[in-house]
mmCIF file of N, CA and C in Angstrom:
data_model
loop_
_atom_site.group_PDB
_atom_site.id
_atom_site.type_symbol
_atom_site.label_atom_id
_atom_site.label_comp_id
_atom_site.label_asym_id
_atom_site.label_seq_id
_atom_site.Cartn_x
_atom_site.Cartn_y
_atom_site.Cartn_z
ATOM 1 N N UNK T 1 8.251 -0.350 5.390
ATOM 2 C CA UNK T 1 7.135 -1.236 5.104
ATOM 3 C C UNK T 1 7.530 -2.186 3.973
ATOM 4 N N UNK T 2 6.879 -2.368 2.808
ATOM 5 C CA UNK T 2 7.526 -3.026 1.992
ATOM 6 C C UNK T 2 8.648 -2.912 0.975
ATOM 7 N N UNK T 3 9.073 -1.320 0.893
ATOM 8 C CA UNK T 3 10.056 -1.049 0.438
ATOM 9 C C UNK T 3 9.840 -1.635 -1.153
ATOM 10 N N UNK T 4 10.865 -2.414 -1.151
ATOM 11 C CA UNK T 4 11.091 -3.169 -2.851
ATOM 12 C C UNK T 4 11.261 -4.795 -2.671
ATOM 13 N N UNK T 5 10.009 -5.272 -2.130
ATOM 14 C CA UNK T 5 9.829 -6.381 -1.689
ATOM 15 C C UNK T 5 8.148 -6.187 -2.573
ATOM 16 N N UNK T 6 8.394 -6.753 -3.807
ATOM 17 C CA UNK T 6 7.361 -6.618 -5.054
ATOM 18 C C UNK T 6 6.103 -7.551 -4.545
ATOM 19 N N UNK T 7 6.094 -8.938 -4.095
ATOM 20 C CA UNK T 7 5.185 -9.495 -3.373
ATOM 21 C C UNK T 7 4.361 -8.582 -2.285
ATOM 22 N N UNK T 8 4.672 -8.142 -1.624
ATOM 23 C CA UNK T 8 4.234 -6.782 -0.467
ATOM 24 C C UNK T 8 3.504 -6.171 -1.222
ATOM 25 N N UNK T 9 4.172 -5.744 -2.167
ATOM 26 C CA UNK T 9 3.542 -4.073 -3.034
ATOM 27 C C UNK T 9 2.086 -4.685 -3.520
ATOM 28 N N UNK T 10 2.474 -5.948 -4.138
ATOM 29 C CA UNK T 10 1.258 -6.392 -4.930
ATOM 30 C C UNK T 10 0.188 -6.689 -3.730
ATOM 31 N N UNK T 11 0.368 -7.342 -2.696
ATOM 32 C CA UNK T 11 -0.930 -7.663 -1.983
ATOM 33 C C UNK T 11 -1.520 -6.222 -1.228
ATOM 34 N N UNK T 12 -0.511 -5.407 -1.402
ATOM 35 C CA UNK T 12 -1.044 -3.794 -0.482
ATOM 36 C C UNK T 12 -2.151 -3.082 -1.604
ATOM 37 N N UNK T 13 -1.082 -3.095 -2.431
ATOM 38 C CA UNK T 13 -1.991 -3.429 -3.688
ATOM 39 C C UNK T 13 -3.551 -3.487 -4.262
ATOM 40 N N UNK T 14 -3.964 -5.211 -4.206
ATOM 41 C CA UNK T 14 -4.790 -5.430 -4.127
ATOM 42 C C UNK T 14 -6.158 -5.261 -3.372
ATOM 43 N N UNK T 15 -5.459 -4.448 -1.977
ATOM 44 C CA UNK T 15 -6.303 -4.171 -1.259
ATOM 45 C C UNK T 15 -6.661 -2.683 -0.769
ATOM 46 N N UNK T 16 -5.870 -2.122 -1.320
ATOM 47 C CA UNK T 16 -6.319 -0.426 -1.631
ATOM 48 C C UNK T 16 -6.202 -0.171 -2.905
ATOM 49 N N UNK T 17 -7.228 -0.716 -3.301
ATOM 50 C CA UNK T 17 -8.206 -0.430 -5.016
ATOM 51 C C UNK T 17 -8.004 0.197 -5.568
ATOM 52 N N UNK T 18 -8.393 1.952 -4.505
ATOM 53 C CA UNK T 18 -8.680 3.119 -4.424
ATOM 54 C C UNK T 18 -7.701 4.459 -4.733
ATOM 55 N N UNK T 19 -6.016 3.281 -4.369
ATOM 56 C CA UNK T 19 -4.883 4.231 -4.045
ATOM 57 C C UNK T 19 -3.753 3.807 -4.979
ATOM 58 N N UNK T 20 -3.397 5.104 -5.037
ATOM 59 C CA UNK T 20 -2.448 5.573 -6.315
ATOM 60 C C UNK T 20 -1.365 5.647 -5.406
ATOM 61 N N UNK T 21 0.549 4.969 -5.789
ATOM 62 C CA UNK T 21 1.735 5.371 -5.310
ATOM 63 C C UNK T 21 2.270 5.767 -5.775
ATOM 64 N N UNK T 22 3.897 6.812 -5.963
ATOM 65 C CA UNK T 22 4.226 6.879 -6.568
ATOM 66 C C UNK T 22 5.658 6.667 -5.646
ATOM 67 N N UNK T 23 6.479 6.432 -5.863
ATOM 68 C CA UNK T 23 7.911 7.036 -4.940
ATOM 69 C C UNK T 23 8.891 7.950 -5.620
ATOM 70 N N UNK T 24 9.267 8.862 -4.727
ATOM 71 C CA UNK T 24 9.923 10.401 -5.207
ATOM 72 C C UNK T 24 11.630 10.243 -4.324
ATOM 73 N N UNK T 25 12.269 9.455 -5.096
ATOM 74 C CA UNK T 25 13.921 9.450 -4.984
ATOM 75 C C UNK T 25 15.117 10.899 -4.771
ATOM 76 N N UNK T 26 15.501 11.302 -3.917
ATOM 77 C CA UNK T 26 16.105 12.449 -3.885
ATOM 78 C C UNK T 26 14.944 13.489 -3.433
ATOM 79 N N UNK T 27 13.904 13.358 -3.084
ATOM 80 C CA UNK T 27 12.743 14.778 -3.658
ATOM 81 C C UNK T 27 14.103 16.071 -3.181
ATOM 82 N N UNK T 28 13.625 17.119 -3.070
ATOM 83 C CA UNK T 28 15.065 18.598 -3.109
ATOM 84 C C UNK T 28 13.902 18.878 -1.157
ATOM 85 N N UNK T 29 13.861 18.098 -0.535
ATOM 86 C CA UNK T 29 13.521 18.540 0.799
ATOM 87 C C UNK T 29 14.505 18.007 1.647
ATOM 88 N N UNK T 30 14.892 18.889 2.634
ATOM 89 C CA UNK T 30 16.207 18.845 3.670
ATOM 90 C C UNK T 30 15.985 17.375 4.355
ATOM 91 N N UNK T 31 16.420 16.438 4.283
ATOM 92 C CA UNK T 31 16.298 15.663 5.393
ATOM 93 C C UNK T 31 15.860 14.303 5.246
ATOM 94 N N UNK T 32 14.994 14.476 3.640
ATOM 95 C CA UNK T 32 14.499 13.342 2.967
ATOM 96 C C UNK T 32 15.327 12.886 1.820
ATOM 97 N N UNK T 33 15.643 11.207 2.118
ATOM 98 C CA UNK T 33 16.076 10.760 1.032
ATOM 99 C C UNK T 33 15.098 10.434 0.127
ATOM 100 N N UNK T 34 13.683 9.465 0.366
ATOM 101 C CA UNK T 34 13.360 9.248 -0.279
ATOM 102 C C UNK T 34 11.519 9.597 0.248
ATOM 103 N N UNK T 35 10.848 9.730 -0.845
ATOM 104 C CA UNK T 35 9.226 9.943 -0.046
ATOM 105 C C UNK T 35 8.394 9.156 -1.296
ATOM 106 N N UNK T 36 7.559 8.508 -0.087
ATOM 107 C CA UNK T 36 6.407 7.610 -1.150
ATOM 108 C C UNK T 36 5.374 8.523 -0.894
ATOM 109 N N UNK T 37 4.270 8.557 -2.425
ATOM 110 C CA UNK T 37 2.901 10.130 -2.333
ATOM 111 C C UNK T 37 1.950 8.615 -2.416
ATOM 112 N N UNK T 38 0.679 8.985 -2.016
ATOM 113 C CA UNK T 38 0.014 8.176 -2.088
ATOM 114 C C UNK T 38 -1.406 8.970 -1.855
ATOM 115 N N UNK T 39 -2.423 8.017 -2.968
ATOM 116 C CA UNK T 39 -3.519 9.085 -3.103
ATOM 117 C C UNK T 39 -4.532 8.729 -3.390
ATOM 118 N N UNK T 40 -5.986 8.845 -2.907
ATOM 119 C CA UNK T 40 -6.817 7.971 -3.460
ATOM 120 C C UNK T 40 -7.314 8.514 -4.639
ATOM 121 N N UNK T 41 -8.229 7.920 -5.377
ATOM 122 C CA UNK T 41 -8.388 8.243 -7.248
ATOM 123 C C UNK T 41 -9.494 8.934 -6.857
ATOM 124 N N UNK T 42 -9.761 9.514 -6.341
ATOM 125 C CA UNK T 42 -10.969 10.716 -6.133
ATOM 126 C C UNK T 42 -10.124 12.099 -5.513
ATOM 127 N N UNK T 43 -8.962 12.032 -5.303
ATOM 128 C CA UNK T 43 -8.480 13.059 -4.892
ATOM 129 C C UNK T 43 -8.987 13.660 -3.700
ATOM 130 N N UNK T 44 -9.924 13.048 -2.884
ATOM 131 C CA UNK T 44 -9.846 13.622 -1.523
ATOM 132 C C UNK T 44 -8.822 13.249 -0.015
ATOM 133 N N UNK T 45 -8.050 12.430 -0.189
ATOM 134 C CA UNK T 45 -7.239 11.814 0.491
ATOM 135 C C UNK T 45 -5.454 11.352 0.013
ATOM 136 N N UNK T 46 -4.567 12.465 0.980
ATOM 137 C CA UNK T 46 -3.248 11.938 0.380
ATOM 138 C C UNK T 46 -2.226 11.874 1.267
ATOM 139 N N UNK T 47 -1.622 10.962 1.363
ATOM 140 C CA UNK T 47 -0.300 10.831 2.115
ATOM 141 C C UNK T 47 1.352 11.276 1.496
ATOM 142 N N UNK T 48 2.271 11.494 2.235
ATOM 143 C CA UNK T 48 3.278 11.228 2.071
ATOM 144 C C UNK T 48 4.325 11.272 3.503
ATOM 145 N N UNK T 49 4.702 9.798 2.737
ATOM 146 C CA UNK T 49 5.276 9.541 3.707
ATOM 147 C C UNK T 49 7.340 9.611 3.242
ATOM 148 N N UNK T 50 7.811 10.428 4.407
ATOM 149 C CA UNK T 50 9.050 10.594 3.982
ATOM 150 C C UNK T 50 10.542 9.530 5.407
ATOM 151 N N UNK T 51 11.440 8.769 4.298
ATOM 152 C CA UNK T 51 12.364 8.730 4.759
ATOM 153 C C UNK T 51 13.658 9.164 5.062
ATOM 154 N N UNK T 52 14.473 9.252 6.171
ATOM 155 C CA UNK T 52 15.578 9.942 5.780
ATOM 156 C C UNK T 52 16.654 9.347 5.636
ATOM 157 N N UNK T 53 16.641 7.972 4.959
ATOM 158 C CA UNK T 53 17.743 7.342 4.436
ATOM 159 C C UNK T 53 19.025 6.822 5.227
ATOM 160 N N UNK T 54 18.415 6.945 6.957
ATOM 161 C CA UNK T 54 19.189 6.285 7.448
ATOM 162 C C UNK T 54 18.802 5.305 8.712
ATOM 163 N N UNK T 55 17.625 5.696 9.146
ATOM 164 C CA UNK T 55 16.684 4.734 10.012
ATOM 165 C C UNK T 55 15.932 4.261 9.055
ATOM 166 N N UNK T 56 16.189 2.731 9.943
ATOM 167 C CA UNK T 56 15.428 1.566 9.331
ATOM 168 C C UNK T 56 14.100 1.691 10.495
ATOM 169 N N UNK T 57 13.087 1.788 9.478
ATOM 170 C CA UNK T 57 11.566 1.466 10.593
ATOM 171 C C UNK T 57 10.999 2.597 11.073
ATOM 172 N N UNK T 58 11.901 4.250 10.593
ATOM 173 C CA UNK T 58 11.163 5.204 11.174
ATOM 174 C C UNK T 58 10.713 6.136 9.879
ATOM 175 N N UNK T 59 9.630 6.746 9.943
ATOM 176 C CA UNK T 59 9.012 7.472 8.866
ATOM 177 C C UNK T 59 8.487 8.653 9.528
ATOM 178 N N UNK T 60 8.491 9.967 8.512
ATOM 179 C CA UNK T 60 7.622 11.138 8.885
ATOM 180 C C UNK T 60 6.379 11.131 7.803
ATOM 181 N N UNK T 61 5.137 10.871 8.943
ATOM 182 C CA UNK T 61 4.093 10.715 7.702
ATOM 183 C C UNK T 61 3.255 12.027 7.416
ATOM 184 N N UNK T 62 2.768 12.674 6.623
ATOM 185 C CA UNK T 62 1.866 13.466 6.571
ATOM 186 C C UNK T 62 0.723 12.935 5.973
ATOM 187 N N UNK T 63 -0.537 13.513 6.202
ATOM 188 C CA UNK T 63 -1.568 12.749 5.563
ATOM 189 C C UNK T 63 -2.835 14.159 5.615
ATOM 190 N N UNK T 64 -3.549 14.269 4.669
ATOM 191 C CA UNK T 64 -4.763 15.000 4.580
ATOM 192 C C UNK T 64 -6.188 13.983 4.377
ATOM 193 N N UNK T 65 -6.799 14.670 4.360
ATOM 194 C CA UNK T 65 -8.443 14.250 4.076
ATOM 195 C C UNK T 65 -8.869 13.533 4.908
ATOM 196 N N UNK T 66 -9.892 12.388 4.718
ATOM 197 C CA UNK T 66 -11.222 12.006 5.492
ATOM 198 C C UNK T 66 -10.493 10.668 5.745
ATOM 199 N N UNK T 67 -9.182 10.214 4.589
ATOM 200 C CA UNK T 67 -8.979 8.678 5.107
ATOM 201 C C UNK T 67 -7.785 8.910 5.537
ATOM 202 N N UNK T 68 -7.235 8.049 6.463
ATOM 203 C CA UNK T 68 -5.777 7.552 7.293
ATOM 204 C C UNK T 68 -4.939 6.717 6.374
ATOM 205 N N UNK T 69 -4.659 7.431 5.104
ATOM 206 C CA UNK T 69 -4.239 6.060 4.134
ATOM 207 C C UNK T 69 -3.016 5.511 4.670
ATOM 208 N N UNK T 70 -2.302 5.996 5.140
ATOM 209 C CA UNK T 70 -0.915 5.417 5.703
ATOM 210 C C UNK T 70 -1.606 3.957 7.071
ATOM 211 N N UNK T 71 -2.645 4.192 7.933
ATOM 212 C CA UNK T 71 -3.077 3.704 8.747
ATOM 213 C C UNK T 71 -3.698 2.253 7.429
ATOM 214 N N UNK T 72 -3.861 2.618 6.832
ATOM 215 C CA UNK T 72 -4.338 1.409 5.335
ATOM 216 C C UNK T 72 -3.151 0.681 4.943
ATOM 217 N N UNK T 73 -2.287 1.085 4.947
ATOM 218 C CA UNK T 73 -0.859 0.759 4.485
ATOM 219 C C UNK T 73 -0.537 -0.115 5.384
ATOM 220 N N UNK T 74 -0.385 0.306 6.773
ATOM 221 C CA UNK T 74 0.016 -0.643 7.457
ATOM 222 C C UNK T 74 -1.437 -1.925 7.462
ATOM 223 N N UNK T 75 -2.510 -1.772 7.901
ATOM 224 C CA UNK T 75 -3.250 -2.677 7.898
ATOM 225 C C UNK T 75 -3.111 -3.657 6.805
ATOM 226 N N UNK T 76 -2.776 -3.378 5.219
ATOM 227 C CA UNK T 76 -2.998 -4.384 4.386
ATOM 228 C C UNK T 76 -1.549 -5.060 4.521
ATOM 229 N N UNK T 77 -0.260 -4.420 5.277
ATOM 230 C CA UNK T 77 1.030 -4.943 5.524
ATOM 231 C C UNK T 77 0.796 -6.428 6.161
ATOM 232 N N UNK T 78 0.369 -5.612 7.394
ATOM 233 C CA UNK T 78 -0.354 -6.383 8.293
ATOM 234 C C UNK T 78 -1.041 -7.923 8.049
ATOM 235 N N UNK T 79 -1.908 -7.777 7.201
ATOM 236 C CA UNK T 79 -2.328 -8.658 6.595
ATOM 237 C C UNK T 79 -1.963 -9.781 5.930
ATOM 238 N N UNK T 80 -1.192 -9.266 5.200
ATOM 239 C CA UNK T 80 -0.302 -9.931 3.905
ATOM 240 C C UNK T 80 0.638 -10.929 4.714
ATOM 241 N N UNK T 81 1.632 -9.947 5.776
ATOM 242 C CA UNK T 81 2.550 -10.865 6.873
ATOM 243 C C UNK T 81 1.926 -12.113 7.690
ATOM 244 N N UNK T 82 0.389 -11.564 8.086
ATOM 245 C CA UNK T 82 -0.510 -12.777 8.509
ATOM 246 C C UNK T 82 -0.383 -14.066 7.819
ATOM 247 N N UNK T 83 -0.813 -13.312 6.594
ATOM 248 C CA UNK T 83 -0.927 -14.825 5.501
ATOM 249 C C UNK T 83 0.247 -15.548 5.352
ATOM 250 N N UNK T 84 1.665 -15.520 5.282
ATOM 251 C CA UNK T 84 2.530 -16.159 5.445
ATOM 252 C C UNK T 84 3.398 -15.062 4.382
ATOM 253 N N UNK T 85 3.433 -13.882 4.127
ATOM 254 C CA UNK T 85 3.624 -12.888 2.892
ATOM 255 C C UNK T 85 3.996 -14.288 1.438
ATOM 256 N N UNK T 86 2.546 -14.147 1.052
ATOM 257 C CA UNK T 86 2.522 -15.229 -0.227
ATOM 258 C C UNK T 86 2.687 -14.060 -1.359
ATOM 259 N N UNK T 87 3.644 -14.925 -2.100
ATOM 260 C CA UNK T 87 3.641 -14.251 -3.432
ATOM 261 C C UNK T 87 2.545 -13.551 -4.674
ATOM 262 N N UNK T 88 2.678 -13.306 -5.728
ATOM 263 C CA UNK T 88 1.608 -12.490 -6.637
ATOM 264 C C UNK T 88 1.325 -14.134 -7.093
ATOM 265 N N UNK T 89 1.656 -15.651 -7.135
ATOM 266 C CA UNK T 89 1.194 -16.858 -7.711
ATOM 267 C C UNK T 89 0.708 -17.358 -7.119
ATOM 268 N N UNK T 90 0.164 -16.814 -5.959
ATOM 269 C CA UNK T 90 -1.173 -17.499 -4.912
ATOM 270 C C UNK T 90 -2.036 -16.876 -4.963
ATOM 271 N N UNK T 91 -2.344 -15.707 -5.998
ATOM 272 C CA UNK T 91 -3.674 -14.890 -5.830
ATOM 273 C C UNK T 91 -4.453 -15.115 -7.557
ATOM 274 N N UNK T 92 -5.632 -14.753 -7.193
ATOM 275 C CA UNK T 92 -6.226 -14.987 -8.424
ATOM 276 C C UNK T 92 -7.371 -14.047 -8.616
ATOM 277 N N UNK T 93 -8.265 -13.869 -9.488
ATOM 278 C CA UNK T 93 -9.113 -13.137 -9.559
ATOM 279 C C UNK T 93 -10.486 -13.694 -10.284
ATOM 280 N N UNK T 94 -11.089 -13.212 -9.575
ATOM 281 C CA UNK T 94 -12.480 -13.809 -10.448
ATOM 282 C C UNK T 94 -12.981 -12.738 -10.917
ATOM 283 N N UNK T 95 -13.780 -12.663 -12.115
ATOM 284 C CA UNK T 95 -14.520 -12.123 -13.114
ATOM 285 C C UNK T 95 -15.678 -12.070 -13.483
ATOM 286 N N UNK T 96 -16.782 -11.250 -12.755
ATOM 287 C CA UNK T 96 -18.489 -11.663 -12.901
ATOM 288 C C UNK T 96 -18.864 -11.178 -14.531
ATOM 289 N N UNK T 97 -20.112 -11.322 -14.909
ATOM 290 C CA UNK T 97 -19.911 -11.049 -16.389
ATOM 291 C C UNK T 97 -20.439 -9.745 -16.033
ATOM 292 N N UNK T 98 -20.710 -9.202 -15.248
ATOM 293 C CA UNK T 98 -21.320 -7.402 -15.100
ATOM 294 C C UNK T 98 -19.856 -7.067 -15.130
ATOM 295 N N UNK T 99 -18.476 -7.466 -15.024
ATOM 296 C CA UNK T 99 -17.537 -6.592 -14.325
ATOM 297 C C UNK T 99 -17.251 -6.594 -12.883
ATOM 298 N N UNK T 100 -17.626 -6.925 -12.144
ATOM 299 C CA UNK T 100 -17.287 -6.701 -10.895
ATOM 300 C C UNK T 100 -16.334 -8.052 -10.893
ATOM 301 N N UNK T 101 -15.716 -7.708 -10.300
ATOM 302 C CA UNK T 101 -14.160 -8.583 -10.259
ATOM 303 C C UNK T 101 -13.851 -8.824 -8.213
ATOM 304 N N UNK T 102 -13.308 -9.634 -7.805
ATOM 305 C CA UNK T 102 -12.761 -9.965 -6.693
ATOM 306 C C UNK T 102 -11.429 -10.570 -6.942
ATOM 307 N N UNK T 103 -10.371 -10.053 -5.973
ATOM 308 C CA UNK T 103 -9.197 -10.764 -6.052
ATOM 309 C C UNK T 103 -8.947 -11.719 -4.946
ATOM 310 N N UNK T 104 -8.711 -12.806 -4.777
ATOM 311 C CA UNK T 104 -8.669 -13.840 -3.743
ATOM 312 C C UNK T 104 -7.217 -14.318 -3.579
ATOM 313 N N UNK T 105 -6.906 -14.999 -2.333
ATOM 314 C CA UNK T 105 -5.388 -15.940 -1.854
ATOM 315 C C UNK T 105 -6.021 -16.764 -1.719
ATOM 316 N N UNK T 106 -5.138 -17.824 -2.850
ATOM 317 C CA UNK T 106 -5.112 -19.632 -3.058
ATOM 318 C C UNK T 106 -6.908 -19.999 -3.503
ATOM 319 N N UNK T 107 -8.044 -19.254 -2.988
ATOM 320 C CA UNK T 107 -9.149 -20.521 -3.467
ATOM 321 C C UNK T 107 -9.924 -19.140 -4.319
ATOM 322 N N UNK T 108 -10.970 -19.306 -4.765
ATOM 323 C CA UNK T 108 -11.877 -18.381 -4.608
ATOM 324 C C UNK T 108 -12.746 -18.098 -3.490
ATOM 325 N N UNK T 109 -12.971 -19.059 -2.545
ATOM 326 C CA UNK T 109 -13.531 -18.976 -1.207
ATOM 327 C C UNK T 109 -12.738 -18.080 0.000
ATOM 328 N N UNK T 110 -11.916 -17.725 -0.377
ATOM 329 C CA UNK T 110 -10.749 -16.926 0.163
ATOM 330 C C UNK T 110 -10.417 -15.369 -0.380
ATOM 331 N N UNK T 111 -11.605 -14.650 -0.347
ATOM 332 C CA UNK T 111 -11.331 -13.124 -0.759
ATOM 333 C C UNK T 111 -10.065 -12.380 -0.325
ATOM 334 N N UNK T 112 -9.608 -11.774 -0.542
ATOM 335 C CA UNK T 112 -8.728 -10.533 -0.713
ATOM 336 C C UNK T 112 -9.408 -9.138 0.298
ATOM 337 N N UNK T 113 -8.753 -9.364 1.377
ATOM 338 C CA UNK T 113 -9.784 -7.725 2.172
ATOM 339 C C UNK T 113 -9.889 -6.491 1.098
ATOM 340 N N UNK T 114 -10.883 -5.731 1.416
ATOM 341 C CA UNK T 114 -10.884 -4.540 0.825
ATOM 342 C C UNK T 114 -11.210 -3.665 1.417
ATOM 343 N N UNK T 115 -9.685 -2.711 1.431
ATOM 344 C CA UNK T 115 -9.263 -1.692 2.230
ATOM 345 C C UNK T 115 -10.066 -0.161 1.858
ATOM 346 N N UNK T 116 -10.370 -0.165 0.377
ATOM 347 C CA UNK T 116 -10.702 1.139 -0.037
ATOM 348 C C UNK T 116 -11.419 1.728 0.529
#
């Protein structure tokens, strides 16, 4: 998916609010080079998804709870590739004075989906 393509990360990002990544290099499991954990901030929902460091494009995903976060992952991929994959200097954010915040591409008339 986006790997270390930092533009990606940021718009996946922006659109799962909700979700925490981490990536685990070497983890000590047979078969995996590398595994991304992923989790939403309520702790009812977690993925990990593992590679084995030699197919490009194939993953073993596991996932618990009520959401499909990996199925989120790809959708906000998805998305981002739609838009033309624009960098983190086409997005912006607006700021209500309660706090509630929206992140947008290029206008403010142009929200940011929200995946959470």
């Amino acid at each position: 998916m986006s790997g270390d393509d930092c533009a990606a990360q940021f718009a996946v990002g922006l659109q799962l609010r909700d979700v925490w990544r981490t990536w685990h290099d070497n983890p000590d499991v047979e078969g995996v080079a590398s595994r991304l954990w992923l989790a939403t901030t309520d702790a009812t929902s977690w993925a990990a998804v593992d590679w084995d460091g030699r197919s490009s494009g194939r993953f073993t995903v596991w996932e618990h709870g009520p959401r499909r976060l990996w199925e989120s992952v790809e959708a906000a991929y998805a998305w981002w590739r739609g838009m033309g994959r624009p960098g983190p200097e086409r997005f912006g954010l607006t700021v209500a004075p309660d706090g509630n915040h929206v992140p947008w591409l290029d206008s403010p008339d142009h929200p940011v989906p929200d995946l959470s």
